[in-house]
Amino acid sequence: MEAKIELWICLIIKCKEDKLKILDGKYISSVIRSEIKTEVERNSPARPHLCAILIGDNGASRTYVNAKVKACEEVGFKSTLLHYDDISELDLLKKIEEINNDKNIDGLIVQLPLPKHIDENKITLAVKPAKDVDGFHPVNMGKMMLGLDSMIPATPAGIIELIKRYKIETLGKKCVVVGRSNIVGLPISVLLGKNKYPGNCTVTLTHSKSKNLKEICASADILIVALGVANFIKSDMVKKNCVIIDVGISRVKSDKTKSGWKLLGDVDFENVKDKCDYITPVPGGVGPMTIAMLLANTLKAAKKENKF
Ligand code: BQF
């Protein structure tokens, strides 16, 4: 209770500082991670165990997996990273089966994208639904559609959690989703259409074949963009006082950063920020929420195994 009041005081102060603009995923994710950490400490020495499989040397994938492993350490989870330079589809399936049957492992993720010789659908199907903390297995997808208890994919779950924690009104709002991926666009459009909070939106799911995209986006009270095209959404594509959730992360070369890369969202932030009421930044918006919800799913999986 006290922690909740403290969170709200912090949020109100932050909102004032940010002139009621920024949906601070970095901050909210730190709150969620500390909640998870507290719960893990209470159940010590038992702890959730996440296993991540990484194949190949895709730089972005490495960064994402490392972020996940680091987040596990911070909240007191055990983590195992299995990194293969290369592996056959059959050997990968065997490895997944081994982990499915390993009582010491609660959650399993296979970092996407996979090399061309491995069928993503086959791999997704091979992960036992109870350990599928990415929520990509058809059983989890189906349960989510039906509103049954399931693992909800981390990015949509992170968006829902962000809306909840900022108490953004969704009932009766027009929500436009740009991008129909299985991982983000499709599930978030289902979730925001549900008869609950957050939800009860009138959802429009748009994609590359949509006509009048500009007009459709400009009609949105809540605009969720998960396209992967840097700065795609310009200020003439958004309605005044809307809420913008920017899921895009494009890595572009930069000589201004230590790493030599910088992250760009799908929304032209600088030109859009004064028009909308709320907006998620990139970096520091939806991305950190994705990591936090992966941890939440892993904790949930561990609880189901009666470890907690
Ligand atoms: C931030 C991802 C595309 C394809 C596969 C924090 C992440 C990103 C950004 C992160 C992503 C994107 C992940 C920030 C995991 C989100 O500070 O803004 C964290 O690690 N993500 C992934 O595992 O696979 C992807 C995007």
Coordinates of C-alpha atoms and ligand atoms in Angstrom, one line a residue:
M1 CA 0.0 0.0 0.0
E2 CA 2.7 2.5 1.1
A3 CA 4.8 1.5 -1.9
K4 CA 1.8 2.1 -4.2
I5 CA 1.3 5.6 -2.7
E6 CA 5.0 6.3 -3.1
L7 CA 4.8 5.2 -6.8
W8 CA 2.0 7.6 -7.4
I9 CA 3.7 10.5 -5.8
C10 CA 6.8 9.8 -7.9
L11 CA 4.7 9.5 -11.0
I12 CA 2.9 12.8 -10.3
I13 CA 6.1 14.6 -9.8
K14 CA 7.6 13.0 -12.9
C15 CA 4.5 14.0 -15.0
K16 CA 4.8 17.6 -13.8
E17 CA 8.5 17.6 -14.8
D18 CA 7.7 16.1 -18.2
K19 CA 4.7 18.4 -18.7
L20 CA 2.4 15.4 -18.9
K21 CA 4.1 14.1 -21.9
I22 CA 6.4 11.2 -21.5
L23 CA 5.3 7.6 -20.8
D24 CA 8.5 6.7 -19.0
G25 CA 9.0 3.0 -19.7
K26 CA 12.5 3.0 -18.3
Y27 CA 11.2 4.3 -15.0
I28 CA 8.1 2.1 -14.8
S29 CA 10.2 -1.0 -15.8
S30 CA 12.5 -0.2 -12.8
V31 CA 9.5 -0.1 -10.5
I32 CA 8.3 -3.5 -11.9
R33 CA 11.7 -5.0 -11.6
S34 CA 12.0 -3.9 -8.0
E35 CA 8.6 -5.4 -7.2
I36 CA 9.7 -8.7 -8.8
K37 CA 13.0 -8.6 -6.8
T38 CA 11.1 -8.2 -3.6
E39 CA 9.0 -11.2 -4.4
V40 CA 12.0 -13.3 -5.3
E41 CA 13.8 -12.3 -2.0
R42 CA 10.7 -13.3 0.0
N43 CA 11.0 -16.8 -1.5
S44 CA 14.7 -17.3 -1.2
P45 CA 16.5 -19.6 -1.7
A46 CA 14.1 -20.8 -4.5
R47 CA 14.4 -18.6 -7.6
P48 CA 13.0 -18.5 -11.1
H49 CA 15.3 -19.7 -13.8
L50 CA 15.2 -18.4 -17.4
C51 CA 17.0 -20.1 -20.2
A52 CA 17.7 -18.1 -23.4
I53 CA 18.9 -19.6 -26.7
L54 CA 20.8 -17.4 -29.1
I55 CA 22.0 -18.6 -32.5
G56 CA 24.4 -16.7 -34.7
D57 CA 26.1 -13.4 -34.3
N58 CA 23.4 -10.8 -35.1
G59 CA 24.5 -7.7 -33.1
A60 CA 21.0 -6.5 -32.2
S61 CA 20.0 -10.0 -31.0
R62 CA 23.1 -10.3 -28.8
T63 CA 22.3 -6.9 -27.3
Y64 CA 18.7 -8.0 -26.5
V65 CA 19.7 -11.3 -25.0
N66 CA 22.4 -9.7 -22.9
A67 CA 19.9 -7.2 -21.6
K68 CA 17.6 -10.1 -20.6
V69 CA 20.3 -12.0 -18.8
K70 CA 21.4 -8.8 -17.0
A71 CA 17.8 -8.1 -16.0
C72 CA 17.5 -11.7 -14.6
E73 CA 20.6 -11.1 -12.5
E74 CA 19.3 -7.8 -11.1
V75 CA 16.1 -9.3 -9.8
G76 CA 17.7 -12.4 -8.4
F77 CA 16.7 -14.9 -11.1
K78 CA 19.0 -17.7 -12.3
S79 CA 19.6 -17.5 -16.0
T80 CA 21.3 -19.7 -18.6
L81 CA 22.4 -18.4 -22.0
L82 CA 23.0 -21.1 -24.6
H83 CA 24.8 -19.4 -27.5
Y84 CA 25.4 -21.4 -30.7
D85 CA 27.4 -20.0 -33.6
D86 CA 25.3 -22.3 -35.6
I87 CA 23.1 -25.3 -35.0
S88 CA 20.9 -27.6 -37.1
E89 CA 17.1 -27.4 -36.8
L90 CA 17.0 -31.0 -35.5
D91 CA 19.7 -30.4 -32.8
L92 CA 17.9 -27.2 -31.7
L93 CA 14.6 -29.1 -31.4
K94 CA 16.4 -31.8 -29.3
K95 CA 17.9 -29.1 -27.1
I96 CA 14.4 -27.5 -26.6
E97 CA 13.0 -30.9 -25.7
E98 CA 15.7 -31.3 -23.1
I99 CA 14.9 -28.0 -21.6
N100 CA 11.2 -28.7 -21.7
N101 CA 11.9 -31.7 -19.4
D102 CA 14.3 -29.9 -17.2
K103 CA 12.6 -29.3 -13.8
N104 CA 15.2 -26.7 -12.9
I105 CA 14.2 -24.4 -15.8
D106 CA 11.0 -22.3 -15.6
G107 CA 11.1 -20.2 -18.7
L108 CA 12.6 -20.7 -22.2
I109 CA 13.1 -18.1 -24.9
V110 CA 14.6 -18.6 -28.3
Q111 CA 15.9 -15.2 -29.5
L112 CA 14.4 -14.2 -32.9
P113 CA 15.2 -13.8 -35.7
L114 CA 16.5 -17.3 -36.5
P115 CA 18.9 -18.2 -39.3
K116 CA 17.2 -19.1 -42.6
H117 CA 17.7 -22.9 -42.3
I118 CA 15.6 -23.0 -39.1
D119 CA 11.8 -22.8 -39.3
E120 CA 10.6 -20.3 -36.7
N121 CA 7.1 -21.9 -36.6
K122 CA 8.6 -25.3 -35.8
I123 CA 10.7 -23.9 -33.0
T124 CA 7.8 -21.9 -31.5
L125 CA 5.7 -25.1 -31.5
A126 CA 8.4 -27.1 -29.8
V127 CA 8.6 -24.9 -26.7
K128 CA 6.3 -26.3 -23.9
P129 CA 3.5 -23.8 -23.4
A130 CA 4.1 -23.6 -19.6
K131 CA 7.7 -22.5 -20.2
D132 CA 6.9 -20.3 -23.2
V133 CA 7.5 -17.0 -21.4
D134 CA 7.6 -15.2 -24.8
G135 CA 3.9 -16.3 -25.2
F136 CA 4.5 -17.1 -28.9
H137 CA 3.2 -20.7 -28.8
P138 CA -0.3 -21.2 -30.5
V139 CA -1.7 -22.5 -27.2
N140 CA -0.7 -19.3 -25.4
M141 CA -1.8 -17.1 -28.4
G142 CA -5.2 -19.0 -28.5
K143 CA -5.7 -18.6 -24.8
M144 CA -4.9 -14.9 -25.0
M145 CA -7.5 -14.5 -27.8
L146 CA -10.1 -16.2 -25.6
G147 CA -9.2 -14.2 -22.5
L148 CA -8.0 -17.3 -20.7
D149 CA -5.0 -17.2 -18.3
S150 CA -1.9 -17.4 -20.5
M151 CA 1.6 -16.1 -21.1
I152 CA 1.1 -12.7 -22.9
P153 CA 3.9 -11.7 -25.3
A154 CA 6.2 -9.4 -23.5
T155 CA 5.9 -6.3 -25.7
P156 CA 2.1 -6.2 -25.8
A157 CA 2.1 -7.0 -22.0
G158 CA 4.5 -4.1 -21.5
I159 CA 2.2 -1.7 -23.5
I160 CA -0.8 -2.8 -21.4
E161 CA 1.2 -2.3 -18.2
L162 CA 2.3 1.2 -19.2
I163 CA -1.3 2.2 -20.0
K164 CA -2.4 0.8 -16.6
R165 CA 0.3 2.4 -14.5
Y166 CA -0.3 5.8 -16.1
K167 CA -4.1 5.3 -15.7
I168 CA -4.7 6.2 -19.3
E169 CA -8.4 6.1 -20.2
T170 CA -9.1 3.5 -23.0
L171 CA -12.8 2.9 -22.8
G172 CA -14.5 3.8 -26.0
K173 CA -11.3 5.3 -27.5
K174 CA -10.4 4.8 -31.1
C175 CA -7.1 2.8 -31.2
V176 CA -5.1 2.5 -34.4
V177 CA -2.4 -0.1 -34.6
V178 CA 0.2 0.1 -37.4
G179 CA 1.8 -3.2 -38.2
R180 CA 0.3 -6.7 -37.9
S181 CA 3.2 -8.8 -36.6
N182 CA 2.4 -11.9 -34.5
I183 CA 4.6 -10.5 -31.8
V184 CA 3.2 -7.0 -31.4
G185 CA 0.5 -5.6 -33.8
L186 CA -1.8 -8.6 -33.8
P187 CA -1.8 -9.4 -30.0
I188 CA -2.1 -5.7 -28.9
S189 CA -5.1 -5.1 -31.2
V190 CA -6.8 -8.1 -29.6
L191 CA -6.0 -7.1 -26.1
L192 CA -7.2 -3.5 -26.5
G193 CA -10.5 -4.7 -27.9
K194 CA -11.3 -6.8 -24.8
N195 CA -14.1 -6.0 -22.5
K196 CA -11.9 -4.9 -19.6
Y197 CA -9.4 -2.3 -18.5
P198 CA -7.1 -1.5 -20.4
G199 CA -9.4 -2.3 -23.3
N200 CA -12.8 -1.5 -24.7
C201 CA -11.2 0.3 -27.5
T202 CA -12.5 0.5 -31.1
V203 CA -9.4 -1.1 -32.7
T204 CA -8.2 -0.6 -36.3
L205 CA -5.3 -2.8 -37.4
T206 CA -3.4 -1.3 -40.3
H207 CA -0.6 -2.7 -42.4
S208 CA 1.3 -2.3 -45.6
K209 CA -1.8 -2.8 -47.8
S210 CA -3.9 -0.2 -45.9
K211 CA -5.2 2.7 -47.9
N212 CA -5.5 6.2 -46.4
L213 CA -3.1 5.3 -43.7
K214 CA -2.4 9.0 -42.9
E215 CA -6.1 9.7 -42.4
I216 CA -6.7 6.5 -40.3
C217 CA -3.7 7.4 -38.0
A218 CA -4.9 11.0 -37.7
S219 CA -8.2 9.7 -36.4
A220 CA -6.6 7.7 -33.5
D221 CA -7.1 8.6 -29.8
I222 CA -4.4 6.0 -29.1
L223 CA -1.8 5.3 -31.9
I224 CA 0.4 2.2 -31.5
V225 CA 3.1 2.0 -34.1
A226 CA 5.1 -1.3 -34.6
L227 CA 6.5 -1.0 -38.1
G228 CA 10.2 -0.8 -37.8
V229 CA 10.6 2.2 -40.1
A230 CA 12.5 5.1 -38.5
N231 CA 10.5 8.4 -38.1
F232 CA 7.6 7.0 -40.2
I233 CA 4.9 8.8 -38.3
K234 CA 5.0 12.6 -39.0
S235 CA 3.0 15.3 -37.2
D236 CA 0.3 15.5 -39.9
M237 CA -0.5 11.8 -39.2
V238 CA -1.5 12.3 -35.6
K239 CA -4.5 13.8 -33.9
K240 CA -4.1 16.6 -31.3
N241 CA -4.1 15.3 -27.7
C242 CA -3.7 11.7 -28.7
V243 CA -1.6 9.0 -26.9
I244 CA 1.3 7.6 -28.9
I245 CA 3.0 4.2 -28.2
D246 CA 6.1 3.9 -30.3
V247 CA 7.3 0.2 -30.5
G248 CA 9.8 0.7 -33.3
I249 CA 13.5 0.3 -32.7
S250 CA 15.8 1.0 -35.7
R251 CA 19.5 0.9 -35.1
V252 CA 21.2 3.6 -37.1
K253 CA 24.9 4.4 -37.2
S254 CA 25.9 7.4 -35.1
D255 CA 29.2 9.0 -34.2
K256 CA 27.7 10.7 -31.2
T257 CA 27.3 7.6 -29.1
K258 CA 29.8 5.3 -27.4
S259 CA 28.5 2.2 -29.1
G260 CA 28.5 3.8 -32.6
W261 CA 24.7 3.2 -32.8
K262 CA 21.7 5.1 -31.9
L263 CA 18.1 3.9 -31.6
L264 CA 15.2 5.6 -33.6
G265 CA 11.5 5.0 -33.1
D266 CA 8.8 4.8 -35.8
V267 CA 7.5 8.2 -34.7
D268 CA 9.2 11.5 -35.6
F269 CA 9.3 12.3 -31.9
E270 CA 10.6 15.9 -32.1
N271 CA 7.9 17.0 -34.4
V272 CA 5.0 15.0 -32.9
K273 CA 5.7 15.5 -29.2
D274 CA 4.0 18.9 -28.9
K275 CA 0.8 17.7 -30.6
C276 CA 0.1 14.6 -28.5
D277 CA -0.8 14.3 -24.8
Y278 CA 1.4 11.3 -24.1
I279 CA 4.2 9.6 -26.0
T280 CA 6.7 6.8 -25.4
P281 CA 10.3 7.8 -26.1
V282 CA 12.8 5.6 -28.0
P283 CA 14.9 4.5 -26.2
G284 CA 13.4 4.2 -22.8
G285 CA 9.8 3.6 -23.7
V286 CA 8.3 0.2 -24.7
G287 CA 11.7 -1.5 -24.9
P288 CA 12.5 -1.6 -21.2
M289 CA 8.8 -2.6 -20.5
T290 CA 9.4 -5.7 -22.8
I291 CA 12.3 -6.8 -20.6
A292 CA 10.3 -6.2 -17.4
M293 CA 7.3 -8.3 -18.6
L294 CA 9.6 -11.1 -19.7
L295 CA 10.7 -11.2 -16.1
A296 CA 7.1 -11.1 -14.9
N297 CA 6.2 -14.0 -17.2
T298 CA 9.2 -16.0 -15.9
L299 CA 8.1 -15.4 -12.3
K300 CA 4.6 -16.5 -13.3
A301 CA 5.9 -19.7 -14.9
A302 CA 7.9 -20.4 -11.7
K303 CA 4.9 -19.9 -9.6
K304 CA 2.9 -22.4 -11.7
E305 CA 5.6 -25.0 -11.1
N306 CA 4.9 -24.4 -7.3
K307 CA 8.4 -23.3 -6.8
F308 CA 6.9 -20.1 -5.3
Ligands
BQF1 C1 15.2 0.8 -24.8 C2 13.4 -6.7 -30.5 C3 13.0 -6.3 -32.8 C4 13.2 -7.6 -33.1 C5 13.6 -8.5 -32.1 C6 15.4 -1.5 -24.0 C7 15.2 -3.4 -25.6 C8 15.1 -2.5 -26.6 C9 15.1 -1.1 -26.3 C10 15.2 -4.8 -25.8 C11 13.5 -6.3 -29.1 C12 13.2 -4.9 -28.7 C13 13.9 -7.2 -28.1 C14 15.3 -0.7 -25.1 C15 14.1 -6.9 -26.7 C16 13.1 -4.7 -27.2 O1 15.8 1.3 -23.8 O2 14.5 1.5 -25.5 C17 15.3 -2.9 -24.3 O3 16.1 -5.5 -25.3 N1 14.1 -5.5 -26.5 C18 14.1 -8.6 -28.6 O4 14.5 -9.4 -27.8 O5 14.0 -8.9 -29.8 C19 13.6 -8.1 -30.8 C20 13.0 -5.8 -31.5

